[in-house]
Short mmCIF file of C-alpha atoms in Angstrom, two decimals:
data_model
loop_
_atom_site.label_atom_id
_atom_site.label_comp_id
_atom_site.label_asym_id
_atom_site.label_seq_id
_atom_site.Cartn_x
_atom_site.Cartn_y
_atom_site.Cartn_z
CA UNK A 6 -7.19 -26.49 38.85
CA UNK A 7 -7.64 -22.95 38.35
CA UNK A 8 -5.52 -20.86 35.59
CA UNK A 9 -4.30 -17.56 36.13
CA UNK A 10 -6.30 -15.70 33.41
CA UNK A 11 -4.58 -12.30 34.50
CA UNK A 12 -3.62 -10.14 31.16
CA UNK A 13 -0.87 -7.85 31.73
CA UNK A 14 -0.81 -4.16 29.89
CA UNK A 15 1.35 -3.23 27.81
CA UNK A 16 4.42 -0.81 29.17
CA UNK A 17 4.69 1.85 26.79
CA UNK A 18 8.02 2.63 25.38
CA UNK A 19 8.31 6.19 26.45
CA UNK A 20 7.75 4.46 30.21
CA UNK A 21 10.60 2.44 30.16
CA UNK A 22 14.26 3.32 30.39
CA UNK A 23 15.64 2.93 26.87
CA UNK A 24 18.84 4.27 25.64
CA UNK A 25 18.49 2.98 22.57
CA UNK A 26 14.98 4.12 21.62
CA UNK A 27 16.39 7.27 22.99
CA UNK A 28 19.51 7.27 20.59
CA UNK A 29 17.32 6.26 17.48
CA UNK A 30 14.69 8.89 17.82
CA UNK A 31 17.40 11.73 18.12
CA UNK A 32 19.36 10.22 15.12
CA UNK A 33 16.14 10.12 13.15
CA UNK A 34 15.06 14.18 14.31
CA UNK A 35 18.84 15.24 13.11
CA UNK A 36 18.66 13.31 10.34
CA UNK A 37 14.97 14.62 9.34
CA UNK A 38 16.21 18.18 10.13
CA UNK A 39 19.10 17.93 7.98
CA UNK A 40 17.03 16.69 4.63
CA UNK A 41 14.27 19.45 5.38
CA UNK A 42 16.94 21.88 5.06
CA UNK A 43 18.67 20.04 1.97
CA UNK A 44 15.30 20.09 0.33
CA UNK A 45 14.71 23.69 0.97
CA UNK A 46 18.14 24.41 -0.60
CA UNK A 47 17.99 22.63 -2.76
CA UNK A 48 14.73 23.94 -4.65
CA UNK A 49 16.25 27.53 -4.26
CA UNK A 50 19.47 26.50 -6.16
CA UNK A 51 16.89 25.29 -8.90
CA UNK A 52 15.03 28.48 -8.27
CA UNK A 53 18.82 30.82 -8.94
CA UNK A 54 17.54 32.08 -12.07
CA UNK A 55 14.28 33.60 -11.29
CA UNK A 56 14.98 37.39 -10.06
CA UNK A 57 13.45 40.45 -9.02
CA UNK A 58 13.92 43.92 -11.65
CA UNK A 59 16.47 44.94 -9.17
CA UNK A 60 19.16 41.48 -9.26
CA UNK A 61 17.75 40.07 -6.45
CA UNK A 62 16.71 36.43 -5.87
CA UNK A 63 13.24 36.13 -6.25
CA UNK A 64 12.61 33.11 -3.94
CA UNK A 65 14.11 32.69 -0.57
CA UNK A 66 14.06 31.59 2.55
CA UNK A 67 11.57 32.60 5.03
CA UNK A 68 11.87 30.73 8.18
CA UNK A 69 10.31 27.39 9.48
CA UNK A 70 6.94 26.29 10.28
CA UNK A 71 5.55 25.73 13.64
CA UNK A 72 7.63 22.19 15.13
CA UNK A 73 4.89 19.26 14.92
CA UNK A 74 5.56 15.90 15.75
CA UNK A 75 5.66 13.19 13.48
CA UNK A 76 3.95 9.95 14.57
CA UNK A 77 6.56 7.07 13.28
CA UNK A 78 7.07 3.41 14.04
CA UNK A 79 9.89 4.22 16.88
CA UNK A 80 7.45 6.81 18.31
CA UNK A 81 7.26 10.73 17.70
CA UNK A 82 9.55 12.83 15.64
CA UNK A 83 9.75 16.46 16.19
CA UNK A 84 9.88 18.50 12.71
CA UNK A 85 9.88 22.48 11.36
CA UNK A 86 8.60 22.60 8.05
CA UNK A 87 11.39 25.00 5.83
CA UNK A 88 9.18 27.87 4.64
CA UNK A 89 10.34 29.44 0.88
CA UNK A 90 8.79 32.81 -0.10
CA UNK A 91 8.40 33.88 -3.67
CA UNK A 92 8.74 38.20 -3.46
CA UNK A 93 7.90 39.03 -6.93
CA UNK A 94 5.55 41.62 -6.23
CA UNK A 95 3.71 41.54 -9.39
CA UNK A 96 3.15 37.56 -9.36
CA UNK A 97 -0.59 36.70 -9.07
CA UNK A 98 -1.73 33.66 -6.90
CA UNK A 99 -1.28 31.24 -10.09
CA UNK A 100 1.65 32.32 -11.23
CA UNK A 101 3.20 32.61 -8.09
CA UNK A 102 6.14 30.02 -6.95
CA UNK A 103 5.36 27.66 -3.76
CA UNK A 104 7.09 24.89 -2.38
CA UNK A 105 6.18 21.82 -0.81
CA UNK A 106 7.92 19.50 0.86
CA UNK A 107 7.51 15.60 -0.41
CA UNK A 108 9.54 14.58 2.75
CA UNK A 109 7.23 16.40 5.23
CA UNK A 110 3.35 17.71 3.39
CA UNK A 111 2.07 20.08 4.80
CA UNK A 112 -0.65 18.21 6.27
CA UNK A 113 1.26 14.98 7.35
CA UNK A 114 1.17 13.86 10.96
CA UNK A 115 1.83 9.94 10.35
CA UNK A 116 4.40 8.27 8.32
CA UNK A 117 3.03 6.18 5.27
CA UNK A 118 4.23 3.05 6.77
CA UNK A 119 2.44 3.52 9.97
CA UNK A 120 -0.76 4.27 8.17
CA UNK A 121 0.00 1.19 6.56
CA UNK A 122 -0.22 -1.05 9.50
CA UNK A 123 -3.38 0.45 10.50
CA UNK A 124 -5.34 -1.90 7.90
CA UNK A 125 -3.76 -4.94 9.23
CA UNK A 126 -4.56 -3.87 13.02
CA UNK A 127 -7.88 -3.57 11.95
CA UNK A 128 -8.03 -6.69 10.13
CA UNK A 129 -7.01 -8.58 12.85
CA UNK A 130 -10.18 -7.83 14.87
CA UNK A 131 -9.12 -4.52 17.05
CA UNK A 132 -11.66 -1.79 16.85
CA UNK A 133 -11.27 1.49 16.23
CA UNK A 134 -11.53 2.38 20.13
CA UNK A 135 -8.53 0.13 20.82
CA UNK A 136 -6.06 1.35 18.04
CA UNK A 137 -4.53 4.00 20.63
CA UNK A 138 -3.57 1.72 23.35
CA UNK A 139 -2.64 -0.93 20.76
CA UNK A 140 -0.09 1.35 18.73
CA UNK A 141 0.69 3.44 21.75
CA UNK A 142 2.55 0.44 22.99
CA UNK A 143 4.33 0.22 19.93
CA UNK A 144 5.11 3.90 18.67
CA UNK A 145 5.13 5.85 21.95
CA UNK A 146 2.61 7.05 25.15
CA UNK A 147 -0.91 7.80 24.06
CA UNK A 148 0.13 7.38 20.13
CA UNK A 149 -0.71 11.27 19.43
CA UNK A 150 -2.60 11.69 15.57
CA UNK A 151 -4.44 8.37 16.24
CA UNK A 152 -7.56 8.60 17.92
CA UNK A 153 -10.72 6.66 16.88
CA UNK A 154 -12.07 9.85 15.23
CA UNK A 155 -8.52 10.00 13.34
CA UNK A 156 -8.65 6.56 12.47
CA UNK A 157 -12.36 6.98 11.53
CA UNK A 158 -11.27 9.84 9.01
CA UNK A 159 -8.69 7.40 7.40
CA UNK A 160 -11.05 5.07 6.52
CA UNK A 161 -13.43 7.82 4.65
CA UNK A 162 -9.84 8.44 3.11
CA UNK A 163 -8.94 4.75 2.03
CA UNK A 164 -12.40 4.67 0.44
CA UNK A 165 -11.83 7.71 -1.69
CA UNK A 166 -8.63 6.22 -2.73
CA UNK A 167 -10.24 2.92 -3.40
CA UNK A 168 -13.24 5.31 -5.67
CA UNK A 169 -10.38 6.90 -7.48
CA UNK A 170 -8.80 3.85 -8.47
CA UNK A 171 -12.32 1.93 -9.57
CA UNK A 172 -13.01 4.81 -11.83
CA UNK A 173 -9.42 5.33 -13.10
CA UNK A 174 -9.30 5.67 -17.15
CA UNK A 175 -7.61 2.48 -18.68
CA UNK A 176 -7.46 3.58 -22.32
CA UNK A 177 -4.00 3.55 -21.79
CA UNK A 178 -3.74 0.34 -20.65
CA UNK A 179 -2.96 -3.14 -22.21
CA UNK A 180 -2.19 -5.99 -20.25
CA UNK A 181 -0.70 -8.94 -22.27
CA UNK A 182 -1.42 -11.56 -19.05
CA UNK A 183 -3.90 -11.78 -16.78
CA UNK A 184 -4.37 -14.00 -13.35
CA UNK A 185 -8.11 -14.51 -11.97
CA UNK A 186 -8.94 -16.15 -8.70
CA UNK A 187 -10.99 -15.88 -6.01
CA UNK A 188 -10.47 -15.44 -2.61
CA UNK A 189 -12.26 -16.50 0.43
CA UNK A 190 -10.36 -14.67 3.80
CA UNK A 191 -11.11 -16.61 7.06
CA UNK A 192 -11.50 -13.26 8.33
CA UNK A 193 -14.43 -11.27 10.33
CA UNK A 194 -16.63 -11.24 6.83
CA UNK A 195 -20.51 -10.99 7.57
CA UNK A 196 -21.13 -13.34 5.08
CA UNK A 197 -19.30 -16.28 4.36
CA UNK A 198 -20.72 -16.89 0.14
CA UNK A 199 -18.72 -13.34 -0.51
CA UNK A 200 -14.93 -13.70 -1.59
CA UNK A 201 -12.63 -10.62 -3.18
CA UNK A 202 -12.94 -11.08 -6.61
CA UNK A 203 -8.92 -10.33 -7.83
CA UNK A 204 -7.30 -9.71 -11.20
CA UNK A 205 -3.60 -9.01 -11.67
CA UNK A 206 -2.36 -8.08 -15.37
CA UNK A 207 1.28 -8.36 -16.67
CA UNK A 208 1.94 -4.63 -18.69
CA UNK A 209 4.25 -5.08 -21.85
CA UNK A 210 7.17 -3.65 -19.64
CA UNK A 211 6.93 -7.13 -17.27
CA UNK A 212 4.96 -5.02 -14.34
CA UNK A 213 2.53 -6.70 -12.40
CA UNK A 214 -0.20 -4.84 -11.41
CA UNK A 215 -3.33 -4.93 -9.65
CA UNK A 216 -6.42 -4.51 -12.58
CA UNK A 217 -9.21 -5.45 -10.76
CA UNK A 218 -10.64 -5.74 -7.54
CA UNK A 219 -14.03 -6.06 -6.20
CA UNK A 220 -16.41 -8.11 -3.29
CA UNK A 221 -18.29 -10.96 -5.00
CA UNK A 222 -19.68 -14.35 -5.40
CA UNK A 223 -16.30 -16.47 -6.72
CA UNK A 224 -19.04 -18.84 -8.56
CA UNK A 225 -20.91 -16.55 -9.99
CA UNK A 226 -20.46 -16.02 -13.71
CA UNK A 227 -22.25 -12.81 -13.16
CA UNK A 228 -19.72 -11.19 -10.57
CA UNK A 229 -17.08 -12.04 -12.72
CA UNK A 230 -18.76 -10.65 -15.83
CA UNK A 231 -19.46 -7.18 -14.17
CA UNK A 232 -15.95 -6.91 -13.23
CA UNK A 233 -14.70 -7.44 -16.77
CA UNK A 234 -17.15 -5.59 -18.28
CA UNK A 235 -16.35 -2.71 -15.55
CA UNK A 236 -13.00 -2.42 -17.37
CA UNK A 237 -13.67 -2.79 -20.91
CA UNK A 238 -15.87 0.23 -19.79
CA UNK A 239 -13.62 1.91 -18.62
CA UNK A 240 -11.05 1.87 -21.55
CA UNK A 241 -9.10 -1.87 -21.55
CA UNK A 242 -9.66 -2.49 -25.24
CA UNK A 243 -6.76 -4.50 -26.14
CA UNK A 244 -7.78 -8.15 -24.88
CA UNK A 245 -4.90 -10.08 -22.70
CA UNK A 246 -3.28 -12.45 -24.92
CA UNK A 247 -3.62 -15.58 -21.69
CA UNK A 248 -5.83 -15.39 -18.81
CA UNK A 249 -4.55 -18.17 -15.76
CA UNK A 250 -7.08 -19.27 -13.05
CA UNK A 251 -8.78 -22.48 -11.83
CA UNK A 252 -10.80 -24.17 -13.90
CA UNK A 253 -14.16 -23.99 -11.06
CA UNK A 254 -14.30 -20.29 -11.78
CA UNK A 255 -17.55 -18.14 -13.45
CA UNK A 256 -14.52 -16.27 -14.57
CA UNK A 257 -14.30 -18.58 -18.03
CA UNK A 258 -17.73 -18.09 -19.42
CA UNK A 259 -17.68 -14.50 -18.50
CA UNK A 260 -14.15 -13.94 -20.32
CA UNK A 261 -15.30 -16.00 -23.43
CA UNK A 262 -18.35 -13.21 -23.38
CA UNK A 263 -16.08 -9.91 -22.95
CA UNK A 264 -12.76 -10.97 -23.82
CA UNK A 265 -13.41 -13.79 -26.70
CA UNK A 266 -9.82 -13.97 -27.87
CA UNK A 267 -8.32 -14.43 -24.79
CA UNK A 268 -6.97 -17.81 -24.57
CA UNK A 269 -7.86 -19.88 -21.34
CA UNK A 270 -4.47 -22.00 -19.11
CA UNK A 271 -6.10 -23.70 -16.37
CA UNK A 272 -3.67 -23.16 -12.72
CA UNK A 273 -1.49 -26.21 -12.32
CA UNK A 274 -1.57 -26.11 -8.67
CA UNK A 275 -5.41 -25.99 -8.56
CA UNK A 276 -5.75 -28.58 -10.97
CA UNK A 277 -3.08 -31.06 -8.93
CA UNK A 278 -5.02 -30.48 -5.71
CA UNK A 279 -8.16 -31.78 -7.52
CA UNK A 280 -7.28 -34.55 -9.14
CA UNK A 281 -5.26 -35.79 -5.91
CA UNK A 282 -8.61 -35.46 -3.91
CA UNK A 283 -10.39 -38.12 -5.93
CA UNK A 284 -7.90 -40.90 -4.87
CA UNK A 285 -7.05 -42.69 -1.43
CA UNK A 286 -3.71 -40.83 0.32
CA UNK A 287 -1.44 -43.66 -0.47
CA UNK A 288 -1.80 -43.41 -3.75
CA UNK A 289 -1.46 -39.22 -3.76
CA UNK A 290 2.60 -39.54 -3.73
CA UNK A 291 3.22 -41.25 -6.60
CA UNK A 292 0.17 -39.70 -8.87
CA UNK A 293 1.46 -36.49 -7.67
CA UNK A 294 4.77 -37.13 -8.86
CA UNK A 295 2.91 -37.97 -12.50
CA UNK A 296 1.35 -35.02 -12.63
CA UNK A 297 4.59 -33.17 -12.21
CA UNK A 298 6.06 -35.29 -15.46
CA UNK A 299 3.25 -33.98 -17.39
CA UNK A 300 3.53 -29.95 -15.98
CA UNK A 301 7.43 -29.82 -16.08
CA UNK A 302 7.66 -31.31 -19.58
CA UNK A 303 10.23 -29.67 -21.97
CA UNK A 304 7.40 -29.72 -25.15
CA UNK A 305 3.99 -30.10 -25.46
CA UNK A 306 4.70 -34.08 -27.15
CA UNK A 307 6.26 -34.84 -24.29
CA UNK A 308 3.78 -33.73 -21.99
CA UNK A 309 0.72 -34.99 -24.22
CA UNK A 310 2.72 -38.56 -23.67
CA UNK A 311 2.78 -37.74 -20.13
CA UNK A 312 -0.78 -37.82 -20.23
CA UNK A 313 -1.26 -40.94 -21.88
CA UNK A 314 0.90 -43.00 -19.40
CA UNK A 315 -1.33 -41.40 -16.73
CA UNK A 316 -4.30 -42.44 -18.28
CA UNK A 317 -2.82 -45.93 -19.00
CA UNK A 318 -1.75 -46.43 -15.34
CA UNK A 319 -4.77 -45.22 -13.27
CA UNK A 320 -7.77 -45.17 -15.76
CA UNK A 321 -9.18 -48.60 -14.19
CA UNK A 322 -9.23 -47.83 -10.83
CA UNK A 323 -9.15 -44.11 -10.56
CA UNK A 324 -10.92 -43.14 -13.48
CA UNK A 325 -12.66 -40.22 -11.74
CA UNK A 326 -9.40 -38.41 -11.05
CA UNK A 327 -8.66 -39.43 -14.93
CA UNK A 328 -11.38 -37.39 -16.06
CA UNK A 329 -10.24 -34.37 -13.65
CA UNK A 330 -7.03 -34.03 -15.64
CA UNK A 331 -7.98 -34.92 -19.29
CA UNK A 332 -11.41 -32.71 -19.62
CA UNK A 333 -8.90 -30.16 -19.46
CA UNK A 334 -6.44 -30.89 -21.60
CA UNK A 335 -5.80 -27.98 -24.25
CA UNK A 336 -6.13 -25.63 -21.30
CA UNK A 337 -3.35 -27.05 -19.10
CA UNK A 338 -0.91 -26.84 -22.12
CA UNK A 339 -1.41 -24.03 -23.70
CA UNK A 340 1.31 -22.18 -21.63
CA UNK A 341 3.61 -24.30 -24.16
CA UNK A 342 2.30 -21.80 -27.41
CA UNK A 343 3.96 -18.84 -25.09
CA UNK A 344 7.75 -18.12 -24.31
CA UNK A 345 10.08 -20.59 -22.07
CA UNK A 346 10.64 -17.79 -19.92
CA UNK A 347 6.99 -16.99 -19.00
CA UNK A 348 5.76 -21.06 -18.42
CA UNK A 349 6.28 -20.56 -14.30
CA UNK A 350 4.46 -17.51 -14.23
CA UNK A 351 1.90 -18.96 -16.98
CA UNK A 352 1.19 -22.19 -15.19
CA UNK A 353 -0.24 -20.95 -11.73
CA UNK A 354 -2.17 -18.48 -10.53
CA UNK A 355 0.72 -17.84 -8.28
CA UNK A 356 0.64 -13.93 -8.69
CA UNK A 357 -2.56 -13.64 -6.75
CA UNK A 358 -1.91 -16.39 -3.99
CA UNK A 359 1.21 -15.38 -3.03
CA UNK A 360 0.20 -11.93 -2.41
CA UNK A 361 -2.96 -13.16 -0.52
CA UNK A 362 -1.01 -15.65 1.47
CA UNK A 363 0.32 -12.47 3.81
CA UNK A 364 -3.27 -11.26 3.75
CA UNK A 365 -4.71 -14.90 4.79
CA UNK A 366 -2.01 -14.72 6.81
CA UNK A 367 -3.03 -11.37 9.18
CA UNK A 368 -7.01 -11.83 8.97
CA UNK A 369 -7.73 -14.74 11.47
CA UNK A 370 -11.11 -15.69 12.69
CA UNK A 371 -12.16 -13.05 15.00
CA UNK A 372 -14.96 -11.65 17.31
CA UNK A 373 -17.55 -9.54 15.47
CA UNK A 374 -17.66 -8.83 11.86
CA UNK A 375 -16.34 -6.84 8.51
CA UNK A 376 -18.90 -5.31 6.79
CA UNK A 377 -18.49 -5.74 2.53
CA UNK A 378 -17.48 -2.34 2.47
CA UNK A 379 -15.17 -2.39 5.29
CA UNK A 380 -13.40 -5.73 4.47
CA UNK A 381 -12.68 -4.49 0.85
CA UNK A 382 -10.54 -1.13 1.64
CA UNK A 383 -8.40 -3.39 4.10
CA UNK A 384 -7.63 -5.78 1.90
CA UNK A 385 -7.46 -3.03 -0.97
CA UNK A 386 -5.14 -1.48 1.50
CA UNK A 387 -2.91 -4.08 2.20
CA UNK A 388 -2.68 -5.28 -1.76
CA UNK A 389 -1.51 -1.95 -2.77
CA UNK A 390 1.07 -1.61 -0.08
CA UNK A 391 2.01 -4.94 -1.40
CA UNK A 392 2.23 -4.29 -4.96
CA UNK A 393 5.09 -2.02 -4.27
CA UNK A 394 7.31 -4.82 -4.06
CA UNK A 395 6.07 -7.18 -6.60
CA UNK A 396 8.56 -8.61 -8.84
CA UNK A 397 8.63 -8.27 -12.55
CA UNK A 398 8.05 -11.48 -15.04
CA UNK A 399 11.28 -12.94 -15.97
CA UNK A 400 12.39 -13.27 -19.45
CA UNK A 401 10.81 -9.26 -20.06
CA UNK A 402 12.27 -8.91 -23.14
CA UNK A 403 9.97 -11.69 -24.82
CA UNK A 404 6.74 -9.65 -23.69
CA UNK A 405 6.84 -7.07 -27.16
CA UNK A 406 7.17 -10.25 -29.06
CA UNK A 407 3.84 -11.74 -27.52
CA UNK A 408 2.59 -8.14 -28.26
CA UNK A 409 3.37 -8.14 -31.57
CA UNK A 410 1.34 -11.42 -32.52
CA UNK A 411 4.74 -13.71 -32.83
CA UNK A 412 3.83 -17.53 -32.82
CA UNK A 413 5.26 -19.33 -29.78
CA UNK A 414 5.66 -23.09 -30.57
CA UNK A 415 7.28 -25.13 -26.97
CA UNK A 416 8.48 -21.94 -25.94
CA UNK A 417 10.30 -20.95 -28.58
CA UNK A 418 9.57 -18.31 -31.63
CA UNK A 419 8.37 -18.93 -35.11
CA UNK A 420 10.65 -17.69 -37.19
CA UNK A 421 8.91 -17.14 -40.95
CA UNK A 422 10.12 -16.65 -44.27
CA UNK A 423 9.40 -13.71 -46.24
CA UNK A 424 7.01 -16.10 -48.51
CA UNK A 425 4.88 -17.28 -45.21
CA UNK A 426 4.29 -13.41 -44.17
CA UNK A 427 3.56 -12.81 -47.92
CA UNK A 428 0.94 -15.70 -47.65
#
């Protein structure tokens, strides 16, 4: 029988008869024309004080720009740009006043959430040839400021912002957590042994941010050591007081060599997974249910008990999946030496697969293939437009306390006498 392979275009949205795309795009013109103008104002009224020799207002306002349109994700926006002169005759070219607009740059043609989506598009296998039709079916006929040679000239941009950020100073920095992981993308990569080799740090304020970020081998000791040692150089001093990954990772010897005082929790997820792959499926349920007793235990006694019932109840017959859990003992406990507030941020690597499970998500196996280069400013790309929405650690107000050196004991401080701190 044969199928109907026929693909239909896309209509574009300026083609079809739509009020409401109509109604929206002149609410959003008046509504961009009115904050212009508010932000114009708004900077003379801050600007009242500065006259002329003669009373008069030294900056005012001088008209609008030339109208330019505005590429956004319900199509084009016409805009003026408010134009400010400063008429102090005697003010050189540094001292003179300017203003510019952080609703509408000077320069801006796109909105950042448009130039946002451009990553993913390419990510999901369309080239750079395609991204007009593609987006003009979205955001309006012909999609206007996004040609290939425009979308070519954003790339060269994302990799000067990914250059700035690699050789941004960290001396400021200290991170008092750390998650390492990583990850392989089923996703257009010209070699399959590279992964993006991630590392997220908690700041003292309970911020998550992105630390590093590079393409590597996720076995290799080495990668993970030139990444570490990549930021020591470039100013993180202070070592991270817990560092949380799976226990397979290069990542542990390397930390032991740059970060020695770091202490080491193995990710409970990653270690469940493996220890359930060493016994038959019928069994998974209930040793899965185990392992839980042992991870969600209220104290480190109760959860070394745990451990002991496991071992008594499938040592004989499973002792394979035995030795997966108790060859890393200390390090799947020692979130208990930290506060009760931090232990489910402390016992995954969570941080770093939740934000990759949207990338994972958009990069699908596709036709042709991501250069290194390529792959890592679209996934840099997406991570940063991600990060903006990351939530902060619970139980913040524990962090300076961590800081500080305060012993942890089951999640709880050590309070000490004056004769103990004398000691």
């Amino acid at each position: 029988m044969k199928t109907d392979t026929t693909v239909l275009p896309f209509a574009h949205p300026d083609a079809l008869d739509d009020p409401l795309t109509s109604v929206l795009r002149e609410g959003a013109r008046r509504l961009l024309a009115q904050a212009v103008e508010a932000e114009a104002e708004a900077f003379v009224a801050a600007m009242a004080e500065e006259r002329l020799a003669d009373g008069r207002a030294r900056v005012v306002r001088h008209g609008h720009g030339p109208e330019r349109m505005i590429q956004t994700g319900i199509g084009p926006v016409p805009v003026k740009r408010a134009k400010l002169r400063d008429r102090g005759p005697e003010a050189s070219d540094q001292d003179r006043i300017t203003f510019t607009s952080a609703i509408v740059p000077k320069w801006a043609r796109r909105t950042k959430s448009l130039d946002a989506l451009l990553p993913v598009l390419y990510l999901r296998g369309i080239s750079t040839g395609d991204f007009q039709d593609a987006l003009g079916a979205i955001v309006g006929r012909d999609a206007p400021n996004l040609s290939p040679s425009v979308i070519g000239r954003l790339k060269e941009d994302w990799q000067g912002d990914y250059d700035n950020w690699q050789r941004r100073d960290l001396s400021a920095r200290h991170y008092v957590y750390i998650w390492a992981d990583g990850v392989y993308l089923q996703a257009r990569m010209e070699d399959n042994a590279a992964c993006m080799l991630v590392v997220i740090g908690a700041t003292p304020e309970g911020r998550k941010e992105l630390v590093g970020f590079q393409v590597g081998v996720r076995e290799s000791t080495q990668s993970w050591r030139e990444l570490l040692v990549d930021l020591k150089a470039r100013g993180l001093s202070m070592a991270p007081r817990i560092a949380v990954g799976d226990g397979a990772l290069g990542f542990w010897k390397a930390l032991e060599e740059v970060f020695p005082s770091t202490r080491h929790q193995r990710c409970w997820q990653h270690k469940v997974l493996n220890v359930l792959n060493k016994v038959p499926k019928s069994v998974q349920p209930n040793m899965k249910a185990d392992l839980r007793e042992v991870r969600d235990a209220p104290d480190r006694a109760t959860a070394e008990a745990a451990i002991a019932v496991f071992v008594d109840k499938y040592g004989a017959k499973y002792p394979k999946a035995v030795e997966c859990l108790t060859k890393d003992r200390e390090a799947l406990l020692t979130f208990f030496d930290f506060p009760a507030e931090h232990w489910d941020h402390l016992r995954t690597s969570n941080p770093i697969e939740s934000v990759f499970a949207t990338v994972r998500h958009r990069t699908v196996r596709t036709k042709g293939s991501l250069s290194h280069r390529t792959a890592r400013l679209m996934v840099f790309k997406l991570v940063m437009a991600a990060a903006k929405s990351w939530r902060r650690l619970k139980g913040e107000n524990q962090l300076p306390m961590v800081v500080e050196g305060i012993k942890f004991a089951d999640g709880v401080a050590v309070k000490t006498t004056p004769d103990q701190r004398a000691a």
